[in-house]
Coordinates of C-alpha atoms in Angstrom, one line a residue:
Q1 CA 0.0 -0.1 0.1
Q2 CA 2.8 2.6 0.4
F3 CA 4.6 1.4 -2.9
N4 CA 1.4 2.2 -4.4
A5 CA 0.8 5.4 -2.5
L6 CA 4.7 6.6 -3.3
N7 CA 3.4 5.6 -7.2
Q8 CA 0.8 7.6 -7.2
K9 CA 1.8 10.7 -5.9
W10 CA 5.3 10.6 -7.5
L11 CA 5.1 8.7 -11.0
M12 CA 3.9 10.2 -13.8
P13 CA -0.5 9.7 -15.0
T14 CA -1.1 7.0 -17.4
G15 CA -1.6 8.6 -20.8
V16 CA 1.2 11.7 -20.3
A17 CA 4.2 11.7 -22.2
S18 CA 7.3 11.6 -20.7
E19 CA 8.7 13.4 -23.3
L20 CA 7.1 16.6 -21.5
S21 CA 10.1 15.9 -17.8
L22 CA 7.5 17.2 -15.9
T23 CA 8.3 18.0 -12.5
A24 CA 6.8 16.2 -9.7
E25 CA 4.6 18.7 -8.7
E26 CA 3.3 19.4 -11.9
I27 CA 2.4 15.4 -12.0
K28 CA 0.8 15.6 -8.9
W29 CA -1.5 18.4 -10.2
L30 CA -2.4 16.9 -13.3
R31 CA -2.9 13.9 -11.4
E32 CA -5.6 15.9 -8.6
N33 CA -7.2 17.9 -11.3
P34 CA -8.0 15.3 -14.8
V35 CA -10.5 17.8 -15.6
I36 CA -9.5 21.3 -17.2
E37 CA -12.5 23.9 -17.1
V38 CA -11.7 26.3 -20.2
A39 CA -13.7 29.8 -21.2
V40 CA -13.8 30.0 -25.1
D41 CA -15.3 32.5 -27.7
P42 CA -18.0 29.9 -29.3
Y43 CA -17.9 32.3 -32.6
L44 CA -14.7 33.1 -33.5
L45 CA -14.2 31.2 -36.2
P46 CA -11.4 29.6 -37.2
I47 CA -9.9 29.8 -33.7
E48 CA -12.1 28.8 -31.9
F49 CA -15.7 27.8 -31.5
I50 CA -18.2 25.2 -29.8
D51 CA -19.6 22.6 -32.5
E52 CA -22.5 20.9 -32.2
N53 CA -21.7 18.5 -30.0
G54 CA -20.5 21.0 -27.7
E55 CA -16.9 20.1 -28.1
I56 CA -14.0 22.7 -28.5
N57 CA -13.2 23.2 -32.1
G58 CA -11.2 25.3 -35.0
I59 CA -7.3 25.8 -34.5
A60 CA -7.1 26.6 -30.7
G61 CA -9.6 23.0 -30.3
S62 CA -6.9 21.2 -32.5
Y63 CA -3.8 22.1 -30.1
L64 CA -6.4 21.1 -26.8
D65 CA -6.8 18.0 -28.8
I66 CA -3.2 17.3 -28.8
I67 CA -2.2 18.4 -25.5
D68 CA -5.0 16.4 -23.6
D69 CA -3.4 13.5 -25.3
K70 CA 0.0 14.2 -23.8
L71 CA -1.1 15.4 -20.7
G72 CA -3.6 12.7 -19.9
V73 CA -6.6 15.5 -19.2
E74 CA -9.6 16.5 -20.3
F75 CA -10.2 20.2 -21.5
R76 CA -14.0 21.2 -20.6
W77 CA -15.8 24.2 -22.0
I78 CA -17.3 25.9 -19.1
G79 CA -20.6 27.2 -21.6
N80 CA -19.6 31.0 -21.6
Q81 CA -21.5 32.1 -24.6
T82 CA -19.5 35.3 -25.3
F83 CA -15.8 35.9 -25.2
D84 CA -16.4 39.0 -22.4
E85 CA -18.3 36.3 -20.1
G86 CA -15.2 34.2 -20.4
M87 CA -12.9 36.7 -18.9
S88 CA -15.3 37.4 -16.2
K89 CA -15.4 33.6 -15.5
I90 CA -11.6 33.7 -15.2
K91 CA -12.2 36.9 -12.9
S92 CA -14.3 34.5 -10.6
K93 CA -12.3 31.8 -10.7
E94 CA -15.2 29.6 -12.6
A95 CA -12.7 29.0 -15.3
D96 CA -9.1 27.9 -15.8
M97 CA -8.1 29.0 -18.3
L98 CA -8.9 30.8 -21.9
S99 CA -8.1 28.6 -25.0
G100 CA -7.6 31.2 -26.9
V101 CA -6.5 35.3 -26.0
N102 CA -4.4 38.1 -27.3
P103 CA -2.0 39.3 -24.5
S104 CA -1.8 42.8 -22.6
S105 CA -0.4 44.2 -19.8
E106 CA -3.8 44.7 -18.2
R107 CA -4.7 40.8 -18.6
S108 CA -1.5 39.8 -17.2
D109 CA -2.8 40.8 -13.9
F110 CA -4.9 38.2 -13.9
L111 CA -3.6 35.5 -16.4
I112 CA -0.4 33.8 -17.0
F113 CA 0.4 33.4 -20.7
T114 CA 1.8 30.6 -23.1
D115 CA 3.6 31.4 -26.1
S116 CA 1.9 31.9 -29.2
F117 CA -0.1 29.9 -31.6
M118 CA -0.7 32.1 -34.5
N119 CA 0.0 35.7 -34.9
M120 CA -2.8 37.8 -36.5
N121 CA -3.0 41.5 -38.6
G122 CA -5.4 44.0 -38.3
V123 CA -7.2 45.7 -41.3
I124 CA -10.3 48.0 -41.3
F125 CA -13.7 46.3 -42.9
A126 CA -15.9 48.8 -44.3
R127 CA -19.0 48.5 -46.4
E128 CA -17.9 48.3 -50.0
G129 CA -18.5 51.6 -52.4
E130 CA -18.3 53.8 -49.5
K131 CA -15.9 55.6 -47.7
I132 CA -12.3 54.2 -48.3
F133 CA -10.2 55.1 -44.9
G134 CA -6.7 54.0 -45.9
D135 CA -5.3 53.7 -42.2
M136 CA -6.5 54.5 -38.8
E137 CA -5.8 58.1 -39.5
G138 CA -8.8 58.1 -41.7
L139 CA -11.0 56.6 -39.1
D140 CA -11.1 60.0 -36.8
G141 CA -14.2 61.1 -35.8
H142 CA -15.8 57.7 -36.8
T143 CA -17.2 54.8 -35.2
V144 CA -15.9 51.1 -34.9
A145 CA -17.6 48.6 -34.0
I146 CA -15.7 45.9 -31.6
A147 CA -16.5 43.2 -30.0
K148 CA -16.6 43.6 -25.8
G149 CA -13.5 42.3 -24.2
F150 CA -11.4 42.0 -27.3
V151 CA -7.9 43.8 -27.0
T152 CA -8.4 45.5 -30.0
S153 CA -10.4 48.2 -27.7
E154 CA -8.1 48.8 -25.8
W155 CA -5.5 49.7 -28.4
I156 CA -8.0 52.0 -30.1
K157 CA -8.8 54.2 -26.9
R158 CA -4.8 54.5 -26.3
D159 CA -3.6 55.4 -29.6
Y160 CA -6.5 56.9 -31.5
P161 CA -9.0 58.6 -28.5
N162 CA -11.5 60.2 -31.3
I163 CA -12.5 57.1 -32.6
E164 CA -15.9 56.2 -31.0
I165 CA -15.9 52.6 -30.2
I166 CA -19.3 50.5 -30.0
E167 CA -18.7 47.6 -28.2
T168 CA -21.0 44.5 -29.0
P169 CA -21.8 41.1 -27.3
S170 CA -20.1 39.3 -30.3
K171 CA -17.6 39.7 -33.4
A172 CA -20.6 39.0 -35.5
D173 CA -22.7 41.1 -34.2
A174 CA -20.4 44.3 -34.9
L175 CA -20.2 43.0 -38.6
K176 CA -23.7 43.1 -38.9
L177 CA -23.6 46.8 -37.2
V178 CA -21.1 48.0 -39.6
S179 CA -23.3 46.0 -42.9
A180 CA -26.5 48.2 -41.7
G181 CA -24.7 51.1 -41.6
V182 CA -24.9 52.0 -37.6
A183 CA -21.4 51.5 -37.3
D184 CA -18.8 52.9 -40.0
A185 CA -15.8 50.4 -39.7
H186 CA -14.4 47.3 -38.1
I187 CA -11.1 46.0 -37.4
G188 CA -10.4 42.5 -37.4
S189 CA -7.4 39.8 -38.8
V190 CA -8.7 38.6 -42.5
A191 CA -8.6 34.9 -41.5
I192 CA -11.0 35.5 -38.5
T193 CA -13.6 38.0 -39.9
S194 CA -13.7 36.3 -43.2
H195 CA -15.0 33.2 -41.7
N196 CA -18.0 35.2 -39.8
L197 CA -18.6 36.9 -42.7
A198 CA -19.1 34.1 -44.5
A199 CA -21.4 32.6 -41.9
E200 CA -23.2 35.4 -41.0
N201 CA -24.0 36.1 -45.5
I202 CA -22.8 38.8 -45.0
T203 CA -21.4 39.8 -48.5
N204 CA -21.1 43.9 -48.3
L205 CA -18.0 44.5 -46.3
V206 CA -14.4 44.8 -48.2
V207 CA -10.8 45.3 -46.9
A208 CA -10.9 49.3 -46.2
G209 CA -7.5 50.2 -45.0
V210 CA -4.9 48.7 -43.1
T211 CA -3.6 48.9 -39.0
P212 CA -0.5 49.1 -36.9
F213 CA -2.6 46.5 -34.6
K214 CA -0.3 43.0 -35.0
G215 CA -1.5 40.9 -32.7
E216 CA -0.8 37.0 -31.3
I217 CA -3.4 34.4 -30.0
V218 CA -2.3 32.8 -26.9
M219 CA -4.0 30.7 -24.1
G220 CA -4.1 32.3 -21.2
V221 CA -4.2 30.0 -17.8
R222 CA -5.6 32.1 -14.5
S223 CA -2.4 33.4 -12.2
E224 CA -3.5 31.3 -9.4
L225 CA -2.5 27.7 -11.4
P226 CA 0.9 28.3 -12.3
L227 CA 1.7 24.8 -12.4
L228 CA -0.9 24.6 -15.4
A229 CA 0.5 27.0 -17.1
S230 CA 3.6 25.2 -17.4
V231 CA 2.5 22.3 -18.1
M232 CA 0.3 23.7 -21.0
Q233 CA 4.0 25.7 -22.2
K234 CA 5.8 22.5 -22.1
A235 CA 3.0 20.5 -24.1
L236 CA 2.9 23.7 -26.6
N237 CA 6.6 23.1 -27.3
S238 CA 6.7 19.5 -27.8
I239 CA 4.1 20.1 -31.0
S240 CA 5.9 19.5 -33.6
D241 CA 6.1 21.8 -37.0
A242 CA 4.2 19.5 -39.4
E243 CA 1.6 19.1 -36.2
R244 CA 1.6 23.2 -36.5
T245 CA 1.2 23.3 -40.1
A246 CA -1.5 20.4 -40.5
I247 CA -4.0 22.4 -38.0
N248 CA -3.2 25.9 -40.2
R249 CA -4.0 24.1 -43.4
Q250 CA -7.2 22.4 -42.0
W251 CA -8.4 25.7 -40.6
I252 CA -6.8 28.5 -43.0
V253 CA -5.5 27.2 -45.9
L254 CA -7.8 25.3 -47.3
N255 CA -11.4 27.1 -45.3
Q256 CA -10.7 30.4 -45.7
P257 CA -13.3 32.1 -47.7
E258 CA -11.9 34.8 -50.1
I259 CA -11.9 38.5 -49.1
R260 CA -12.5 40.3 -52.1
Q261 CA -10.4 43.5 -52.8
D262 CA -12.1 46.8 -53.1
D263 CA -10.9 47.6 -56.7
K264 CA -12.2 51.1 -55.7
L265 CA -9.6 51.6 -53.4
I266 CA -7.1 50.4 -55.7
G267 CA -8.3 53.1 -58.5
Q268 CA -8.9 56.2 -56.1
I269 CA -4.8 55.0 -55.3
L270 CA -3.9 55.0 -58.7
V271 CA -5.6 58.7 -59.9
A272 CA -4.4 60.5 -56.7
A273 CA -0.5 59.2 -57.7
A274 CA -1.6 60.3 -61.5
V275 CA -2.9 63.6 -60.1
L276 CA 0.4 64.1 -57.9
V277 CA 2.8 63.5 -61.0
I278 CA 0.8 65.5 -63.1
L279 CA 1.2 68.6 -60.2
I280 CA 5.2 68.2 -59.9
L281 CA 5.9 68.3 -64.1
I282 CA 3.8 71.2 -63.8
W283 CA 5.3 72.9 -61.2
N284 CA 9.0 71.6 -62.6
Y285 CA 8.1 73.8 -66.2
S286 CA 6.8 76.1 -64.2
L287 CA 10.5 76.6 -62.8
R288 CA 12.3 76.1 -66.1
Q289 CA 9.7 79.1 -67.3
E290 CA 11.1 81.7 -64.8

């Protein structure tokens, strides 16, 4: 009995991958916590979503499938219906981790971040055939719809205080406001936004500008659970490049709907460039005449 008790306390639980080099404390924690409660954005395709069986799916879900095999644990969705609700569940200690989140200094007060498993570049989406913003300065004095809890709101408030933010329960709701003319624009990555546009059958939005915002998608573990954070990082580190490529190919390369390019923007840029060249030539001619 003593021998079995020692084995149970210090040896790796069944199903834990030996290459992870877990410490005795980490092994003990996993044995005592076989179910990990996860907050998920249920509609953030292709990063993460909840499928018809109530399972975590998408890019983050694929990573969790590999990790639960390595750690011998079960990742279980806590049932939150929005990202903001999931963040509240973390703060109230009803959830252990977020499967996908943008790291920020504010969130580091209550979350431990893993390394990034995906990088994102934000662009401006606006209605087709209407104003072309070009960049964030072009949005000055306009309204931008953003899902509540997204770190993009923090960045805009910090760097562009003259832009009005309309916060919505979900990303799909934000896109609907822009499509209906209630908001002027939405800022998001092509990979995520294109899936939401296709899912909501929104066809009148196009890329209308670029932003300086570059985000990372990481997993965030509640700060009171450092052992969970350390085993998650070790498991992520053990995932091979081939496995990562396969996940990206499954959710981004093959399935990403086509985003239409705004030909009007290209035309306006070409016309502006032509006018600028003509003005320079006229100016040079006048100088030569003088």
